[in-house]
Tab-separated table of C-alpha atoms in Angstrom:
chain	number	residue	atom	x	y	z
A	22	MET	CA	-16.581	-31.839	-12.303
A	23	LYS	CA	-13.712	-29.840	-10.735
A	24	VAL	CA	-15.304	-26.554	-11.908
A	25	HIS	CA	-18.644	-27.424	-10.293
A	26	MET	CA	-16.921	-28.380	-7.032
A	27	VAL	CA	-15.078	-25.083	-6.925
A	28	LEU	CA	-18.290	-23.149	-7.567
A	29	ASN	CA	-20.126	-25.037	-4.828
A	30	ILE	CA	-17.327	-24.333	-2.340
A	31	LEU	CA	-17.316	-20.653	-3.216
A	32	ILE	CA	-21.073	-20.441	-2.723
A	33	LEU	CA	-21.100	-22.363	0.538
A	34	THR	CA	-18.220	-20.501	2.095
A	35	GLY	CA	-19.059	-17.060	0.752
A	36	LEU	CA	-15.699	-16.584	-0.885
A	37	GLY	CA	-15.199	-13.308	-2.679
A	38	GLY	CA	-12.465	-11.665	-4.611
A	39	GLY	CA	-11.604	-8.978	-2.007
A	40	ASP	CA	-9.494	-5.977	-2.576
A	41	ALA	CA	-5.791	-6.737	-2.541
A	42	VAL	CA	-3.654	-4.525	-0.388
A	43	GLY	CA	-0.398	-3.442	-1.882
A	44	PHE	CA	1.657	-4.065	1.275
A	45	PRO	CA	2.954	-7.395	2.521
A	46	ILE	CA	1.554	-6.891	6.014
A	47	PRO	CA	-0.708	-8.846	8.394
A	48	GLU	CA	-4.431	-8.930	7.712
A	49	LEU	CA	-4.829	-7.265	11.109
A	50	VAL	CA	-4.026	-3.783	9.762
A	51	THR	CA	-4.707	-4.042	6.014
A	52	GLY	CA	-8.253	-2.677	6.372
A	53	ILE	CA	-7.180	0.365	8.361
A	54	LEU	CA	-4.698	1.364	5.639
A	55	LYS	CA	-7.571	1.673	3.164
A	56	LEU	CA	-9.178	4.425	5.289
A	57	ALA	CA	-8.366	8.062	4.905
A	58	TRP	CA	-6.712	9.268	8.083
A	59	ASP	CA	-7.793	12.841	7.461
A	60	GLU	CA	-11.475	12.063	6.959
A	61	VAL	CA	-14.133	14.373	8.369
A	62	ASN	CA	-15.993	11.614	10.198
A	63	PRO	CA	-13.350	9.660	12.179
A	64	ASN	CA	-15.751	7.118	13.683
A	65	SER	CA	-14.762	4.285	11.294
A	66	LEU	CA	-11.079	4.860	12.013
A	67	ASP	CA	-11.678	4.997	15.785
A	68	ASN	CA	-13.664	1.725	15.663
A	69	ARG	CA	-10.832	0.018	13.755
A	70	VAL	CA	-8.270	1.247	16.302
A	71	LYS	CA	-10.342	-0.185	19.153
A	72	GLU	CA	-10.783	-3.488	17.296
A	73	ILE	CA	-7.093	-3.842	16.633
A	74	SER	CA	-6.257	-2.843	20.217
A	75	ASN	CA	-8.421	-5.663	21.546
A	76	GLN	CA	-6.900	-8.193	19.227
A	77	LEU	CA	-3.414	-7.096	20.177
A	78	LYS	CA	-4.114	-8.035	23.796
A	79	ASP	CA	-4.354	-11.722	22.816
A	80	ILE	CA	-1.110	-11.580	20.816
A	81	LYS	CA	0.663	-9.775	23.672
A	82	THR	CA	-0.469	-12.433	26.160
A	83	HIS	CA	1.094	-15.099	23.954
A	84	LEU	CA	4.348	-13.127	23.631
A	85	GLU	CA	4.470	-12.570	27.408
A	86	LYS	CA	4.299	-16.317	27.942
A	87	LEU	CA	7.283	-16.631	25.632
A	88	GLU	CA	9.131	-14.064	27.735
A	89	HIS	CA	10.294	-12.090	24.724
A	90	THR	CA	11.864	-8.830	25.913
A	91	VAL	CA	10.225	-6.955	23.012
A	92	ILE	CA	7.097	-6.347	25.030
A	93	PHE	CA	8.858	-5.075	28.095
A	94	GLY	CA	10.735	-2.188	26.518
A	95	ARG	CA	9.858	1.272	27.791
A	96	ASP	CA	9.068	2.666	24.335
A	97	ILE	CA	6.749	-0.229	23.607
A	98	LYS	CA	4.944	0.418	26.881
A	99	THR	CA	4.642	4.110	25.963
A	100	ILE	CA	2.776	3.227	22.753
A	101	GLU	CA	0.592	0.701	24.564
A	102	TYR	CA	-0.247	3.289	27.238
A	103	LEU	CA	-1.158	5.995	24.692
A	104	ILE	CA	-3.355	3.595	22.714
A	105	GLY	CA	-5.040	2.299	25.866
A	106	LYS	CA	-5.544	5.824	27.179
A	107	TYR	CA	-7.137	6.933	23.888
A	108	ASN	CA	-9.649	4.091	24.069
A	109	THR	CA	-10.834	4.891	27.584
A	110	ARG	CA	-14.052	6.725	28.409
A	111	ASN	CA	-14.020	10.307	29.650
A	112	LEU	CA	-10.717	10.972	27.922
A	113	ASP	CA	-9.167	14.347	28.596
A	114	LYS	CA	-8.181	14.908	24.994
A	115	GLN	CA	-6.061	17.977	25.542
A	116	GLU	CA	-3.990	16.302	28.278
A	117	TRP	CA	-3.613	13.129	26.217
A	118	ALA	CA	-2.576	15.061	23.103
A	119	ASP	CA	0.020	17.015	25.093
A	120	ILE	CA	1.666	13.767	26.197
A	121	ALA	CA	1.364	12.097	22.783
A	122	LEU	CA	3.054	14.997	21.006
A	123	GLU	CA	6.017	15.190	23.372
A	124	TYR	CA	9.428	14.712	21.813
A	125	GLY	CA	10.734	12.892	24.856
A	126	SER	CA	10.253	9.344	25.986
A	127	ASP	CA	6.563	9.761	26.704
A	128	GLY	CA	5.441	10.697	23.166
A	129	PHE	CA	4.914	8.914	19.848
A	130	ASP	CA	7.933	10.462	18.170
A	131	ARG	CA	10.669	8.636	20.088
A	132	SER	CA	8.720	5.487	20.837
A	133	LEU	CA	7.824	4.830	17.207
A	134	ILE	CA	11.451	5.370	16.157
A	135	SER	CA	12.371	2.731	18.691
A	136	VAL	CA	9.843	0.286	17.208
A	137	LYS	CA	11.285	0.899	13.748
A	138	GLU	CA	14.841	0.283	14.922
A	139	MET	CA	13.764	-2.878	16.778
A	140	MET	CA	12.220	-4.354	13.642
A	141	LYS	CA	14.981	-3.244	11.282
A	142	GLY	CA	17.754	-4.201	13.670
A	143	THR	CA	19.472	-0.785	13.551
A	144	SER	CA	19.331	0.085	17.242
A	145	ASN	CA	22.162	-2.205	18.399
A	146	LEU	CA	19.760	-3.357	21.073
A	147	PHE	CA	20.234	-6.971	20.066
A	148	ALA	CA	23.515	-8.531	18.966
A	149	GLU	CA	21.661	-10.624	16.382
A	150	GLY	CA	20.123	-7.528	14.746
A	151	SER	CA	16.344	-7.395	14.606
A	152	ILE	CA	13.909	-8.776	17.158
A	153	PHE	CA	12.878	-11.412	14.575
A	154	ALA	CA	16.459	-12.730	14.404
A	155	VAL	CA	16.580	-12.810	18.217
A	156	ILE	CA	13.425	-14.985	18.334
A	157	ALA	CA	14.638	-17.288	15.573
A	158	LYS	CA	18.095	-17.814	17.052
A	159	GLY	CA	17.015	-18.072	20.668
A	160	GLU	CA	14.292	-20.672	20.121
A	161	GLU	CA	16.284	-22.731	17.680
A	162	GLU	CA	19.200	-22.946	20.129
A	163	SER	CA	16.914	-23.880	23.030
A	164	ASN	CA	15.504	-26.768	21.024
A	165	VAL	CA	18.642	-27.954	19.243
A	166	LEU	CA	18.955	-31.199	21.232
A	167	PHE	CA	15.286	-31.965	20.936
A	168	SER	CA	15.332	-31.445	17.151
A	169	PHE	CA	18.442	-33.629	16.730
A	170	PHE	CA	17.026	-36.650	18.494
A	171	SER	CA	13.465	-36.283	17.165
A	172	PHE	CA	14.311	-35.003	13.671
A	173	GLY	CA	12.432	-31.811	14.459
A	174	ASN	CA	8.999	-32.481	15.745
A	175	THR	CA	6.246	-30.060	16.760
A	176	GLU	CA	7.945	-27.959	19.442
A	177	GLU	CA	10.653	-26.646	17.149
A	178	SER	CA	8.151	-25.233	14.664
A	179	ASN	CA	6.804	-22.828	17.266
A	180	VAL	CA	9.520	-20.402	16.185
A	181	CYS	CA	7.513	-19.766	12.982
A	182	ALA	CA	4.352	-18.770	14.820
A	183	ASN	CA	6.301	-16.746	17.399
A	184	ILE	CA	8.044	-14.688	14.734
A	185	GLU	CA	4.634	-14.031	13.087
A	186	ASP	CA	3.134	-13.036	16.447
A	187	ALA	CA	5.957	-10.558	17.081
A	188	TRP	CA	5.540	-9.242	13.516
A	189	GLU	CA	1.791	-8.799	13.854
A	190	TYR	CA	2.157	-7.118	17.215
A	191	LEU	CA	4.908	-4.655	16.289
A	192	ILE	CA	3.578	-3.726	12.856
A	193	SER	CA	0.148	-3.154	14.352
A	194	LEU	CA	1.635	-0.929	17.089
A	195	TRP	CA	3.555	0.882	14.423
A	196	THR	CA	0.419	1.524	12.345
A	197	VAL	CA	-1.946	2.417	15.182
A	198	GLY	CA	0.730	4.605	16.721
A	199	HIS	CA	0.941	6.717	13.568
A	200	ILE	CA	-2.818	6.966	13.404
A	201	LEU	CA	-3.134	8.225	16.966
A	202	TRP	CA	-0.220	10.580	16.393
A	203	THR	CA	-2.414	12.125	13.753
A	204	LYS	CA	-5.342	12.208	16.171
A	205	ALA	CA	-3.220	14.032	18.753
A	206	TYR	CA	-2.146	16.587	16.216
A	207	LYS	CA	-5.780	17.108	15.191
A	208	ILE	CA	-6.729	17.865	18.790
A	209	LYS	CA	-4.041	20.532	19.042
A	210	HIS	CA	-4.123	21.894	15.500
A	211	GLN	CA	-7.145	22.617	13.311
A	212	ASP	CA	-5.194	22.229	10.095
A	213	PHE	CA	-4.110	18.594	10.383
A	214	LYS	CA	-4.784	17.131	6.950
A	215	THR	CA	-1.247	17.582	5.654
A	216	PHE	CA	0.147	16.110	8.857
A	217	ALA	CA	-2.282	13.150	8.613
A	218	ARG	CA	-1.228	12.341	5.057
A	219	GLN	CA	2.406	12.682	6.015
A	220	LYS	CA	2.070	10.184	8.932
A	221	LYS	CA	0.221	7.681	6.779
A	222	LYS	CA	3.015	7.888	4.233
A	223	GLU	CA	5.596	7.432	6.961
A	224	ALA	CA	3.717	4.445	8.401
A	225	THR	CA	3.573	2.645	5.086
A	226	SER	CA	6.968	3.621	3.659
A	227	GLU	CA	8.894	1.223	5.929
A	228	PHE	CA	6.638	-1.824	5.492
A	229	GLU	CA	8.703	-3.338	2.719
A	230	ASN	CA	11.940	-2.892	4.657
A	231	PHE	CA	10.355	-4.444	7.821
A	232	GLN	CA	9.066	-7.387	5.761
A	233	THR	CA	12.478	-7.997	4.185
A	234	VAL	CA	14.166	-8.096	7.586
A	235	LYS	CA	11.530	-10.486	8.948
A	236	ASP	CA	11.775	-12.764	5.947
A	237	GLU	CA	15.554	-12.939	6.179
A	238	ALA	CA	15.355	-13.865	9.873
A	239	THR	CA	12.578	-16.429	9.385
A	240	PRO	CA	13.874	-20.018	8.937
A	241	ASP	CA	13.220	-21.618	5.556
A	242	TYR	CA	11.073	-24.380	7.079
A	243	CYS	CA	8.427	-21.828	8.148
A	244	ASP	CA	7.075	-21.371	4.676
A	245	CYS	CA	4.804	-24.387	4.291
A	246	PHE	CA	1.532	-22.606	3.556
A	247	LYS	CA	-0.203	-23.069	0.211
A	248	LYS	CA	-1.803	-19.930	-1.153
A	249	GLY	CA	-4.776	-20.325	-3.446
A	250	MET	CA	-5.558	-23.817	-2.155
A	251	PHE	CA	-8.667	-24.966	-0.279
A	252	TYR	CA	-9.244	-28.284	1.500
A	253	ALA	CA	-12.652	-29.526	0.402
A	254	ASP	CA	-14.424	-30.977	3.476
A	255	LEU	CA	-17.885	-32.541	3.154
A	256	ASP	CA	-18.669	-31.851	6.799
A	257	TYR	CA	-18.680	-28.132	6.179
A	258	MET	CA	-20.691	-28.470	3.006
A	259	ILE	CA	-23.512	-30.297	4.778
A	260	SER	CA	-23.245	-27.951	7.841
A	261	LYS	CA	-22.058	-30.722	10.094
A	262	LYS	CA	-19.130	-28.522	11.091
A	263	PHE	CA	-18.805	-24.753	11.129
A	264	PRO	CA	-15.778	-22.522	10.652
A	265	SER	CA	-14.466	-20.258	13.364
A	266	ASN	CA	-13.514	-16.592	13.236
A	267	VAL	CA	-9.768	-15.781	13.094
A	268	ASN	CA	-7.835	-12.805	11.781
A	269	THR	CA	-4.834	-14.424	10.115
A	270	SER	CA	-3.603	-17.648	8.557
A	271	LYS	CA	-1.145	-18.083	11.439
A	272	GLY	CA	-4.066	-17.737	13.830
A	273	CYS	CA	-5.852	-20.516	11.935
A	274	GLN	CA	-2.779	-22.748	12.210
A	275	ARG	CA	-2.556	-22.059	15.937
A	276	GLN	CA	-6.228	-23.009	16.309
A	277	CYS	CA	-5.563	-26.247	14.496
A	278	ASN	CA	-2.543	-26.817	16.673
A	279	SER	CA	-4.675	-26.629	19.790
A	280	ASP	CA	-7.192	-29.195	18.429
A	281	ASP	CA	-6.126	-32.823	18.802
A	282	ASP	CA	-8.426	-33.884	15.915
A	283	CYS	CA	-7.132	-31.272	13.490
A	284	HIS	CA	-4.276	-32.056	11.115
A	285	PHE	CA	-4.885	-29.584	8.286
A	286	TRP	CA	-6.572	-26.186	7.995
A	287	THR	CA	-7.825	-23.600	5.507
A	288	PHE	CA	-8.021	-19.856	6.147
A	289	ILE	CA	-10.497	-17.863	3.970
A	290	LYS	CA	-9.109	-14.309	3.880
A	291	PRO	CA	-12.117	-12.258	2.635
A	292	ILE	CA	-14.405	-13.549	5.386
A	293	ARG	CA	-11.679	-14.379	7.956
A	294	LYS	CA	-12.889	-17.894	8.566
A	295	CYS	CA	-10.845	-20.849	9.741
A	296	PHE	CA	-11.722	-24.393	8.588
A	297	THR	CA	-10.037	-27.228	10.443
A	298	HIS	CA	-9.766	-30.726	8.955
A	299	GLU	CA	-9.000	-34.184	10.322
A	300	SER	CA	-7.435	-35.280	7.074
A	301	GLU	CA	-5.924	-33.632	4.020
A	302	GLY	CA	-8.855	-34.526	1.777
A	303	THR	CA	-9.196	-33.014	-1.703
A	304	MET	CA	-7.240	-29.928	-2.587
A	305	VAL	CA	-9.151	-27.357	-4.659
A	306	GLU	CA	-7.495	-24.488	-6.391
A	307	VAL	CA	-9.070	-21.003	-5.915
A	308	LYS	CA	-7.835	-17.433	-6.228
A	309	GLU	CA	-4.502	-16.933	-4.483
A	310	GLU	CA	-5.805	-13.974	-2.498
A	311	ASP	CA	-8.835	-15.909	-1.294
A	312	ALA	CA	-7.523	-18.909	0.586
A	313	ILE	CA	-4.448	-20.177	2.398
A	314	SER	CA	-4.083	-23.782	3.578
A	315	GLY	CA	-1.506	-25.722	5.490
A	316	PRO	CA	-0.721	-28.532	7.949
A	317	LYS	CA	-1.095	-28.511	11.697
A	318	VAL	CA	2.640	-27.954	12.058
A	319	CYS	CA	5.075	-26.920	9.376
A	320	PRO	CA	7.783	-29.567	8.721
A	321	VAL	CA	10.821	-28.559	10.672
A	322	HIS	CA	14.199	-27.986	9.161
A	323	PHE	CA	16.620	-30.682	10.319
A	324	SER	CA	20.314	-30.153	9.892
A	325	PHE	CA	22.909	-32.882	10.472
A	326	CYS	CA	25.642	-30.295	10.036
A	327	CYS	CA	26.490	-27.092	8.172
A	328	ASN	CA	22.826	-25.980	7.999
A	329	LEU	CA	22.008	-28.683	5.455
A	330	GLY	CA	18.358	-29.335	4.703
A	331	PHE	CA	16.186	-32.211	5.920
A	332	ALA	CA	16.530	-34.339	2.780
A	333	VAL	CA	20.299	-33.924	2.573
A	334	SER	CA	20.716	-34.590	6.279
A	335	VAL	CA	18.711	-37.805	6.075
A	336	PHE	CA	20.686	-38.879	3.030
A	337	ILE	CA	23.992	-38.324	4.877
A	338	VAL	CA	22.774	-40.227	7.939
A	339	THR	CA	21.544	-43.113	5.781
A	340	LEU	CA	24.835	-43.132	3.841
A	341	ILE	CA	26.826	-43.265	7.105
A	342	VAL	CA	24.718	-46.157	8.346
A	343	ILE	CA	25.226	-48.076	5.106
A	344	ILE	CA	28.966	-47.470	5.189
A	345	CYS	CA	29.164	-48.631	8.811
A	346	ILE	CA	27.193	-51.799	7.992
A	347	ALA	CA	29.448	-52.425	5.000
A	348	LEU	CA	32.572	-51.986	7.101
A	349	LEU	CA	31.188	-54.285	9.752
A	350	CYS	CA	30.468	-56.965	7.145
A	351	CYS	CA	33.916	-56.596	5.714
A	352	CYS	CA	35.412	-57.003	9.169
A	353	CYS	CA	33.343	-60.053	9.801
A	354	ILE	CA	34.366	-61.645	6.490
A	355	PHE	CA	38.030	-60.781	7.113
A	356	CYS	CA	37.885	-62.337	10.595
A	357	CYS	CA	36.178	-65.473	9.278
A	358	ASN	CA	38.801	-65.893	6.597
A	359	ASP	CA	41.584	-65.590	9.199
A	360	ASP	CA	39.959	-68.369	11.188
């Protein structure tokens, strides 16, 4: 029965195996890394750059609302400007390439180094280290009283989505920046293939380091997603409800978060579809690379003291309450005996 249910879901949702990408990076840029940056016909690469640029605007708007200084740095603005300029009509390619290849503050060279140092935490720009640590520490501190009294409800968990937003935004700028650096070199130099391959290697070589820094900065309670799991929902099978288009699992969670009726979600990676659910329903196991599921909000880490986990903290609080009640009873018995 379970096998037939899985097959039906795969047929109805159009799940496929998909090609796994060997880098732990957001879905936003995985496709562009499969393309050859020194290809003769650059149209497919240009189209992907424009698509990513449009999607980055939404992420940036969210980050601006959070007032994270990452988006206001001069070097970040330089990359944004060069990407935006490249996507405009009637581009003066020679003039654009001259600016892009500058070694000063207006070119890709310095600005991309700045992005790397911001993500790795090697620039001494932030006392906490990387930008991800800044987001994690800042938002946890701002909500510490709220989380203490409410045992960590929905607001606290925003730190998880905000770290992911900053990660998607910066790693996408990093990747697109290297691509357009190659484009600028092609405009000025006919023999650009070696340069293109070199920049692609540079862009991908730091991914693992970036991911490690982000993972170390991300609080433990953020990892509540279930890979390879799909919530079976009859409403989708009978076409009563339809999935929406999103680019990432975090985007699917945010969509669920904005829907009062949604409590669980499933993100189908190969087709980039988001399924929102009113209840948990039946969990179906599929290929790990095909589906990611999770709750509306990840359970928040609650610490009574010393960074203890939720379960330990609750146990300590319960134990203290029991001890207090026991002491009160002893006092009452002692007082009664004295009378």
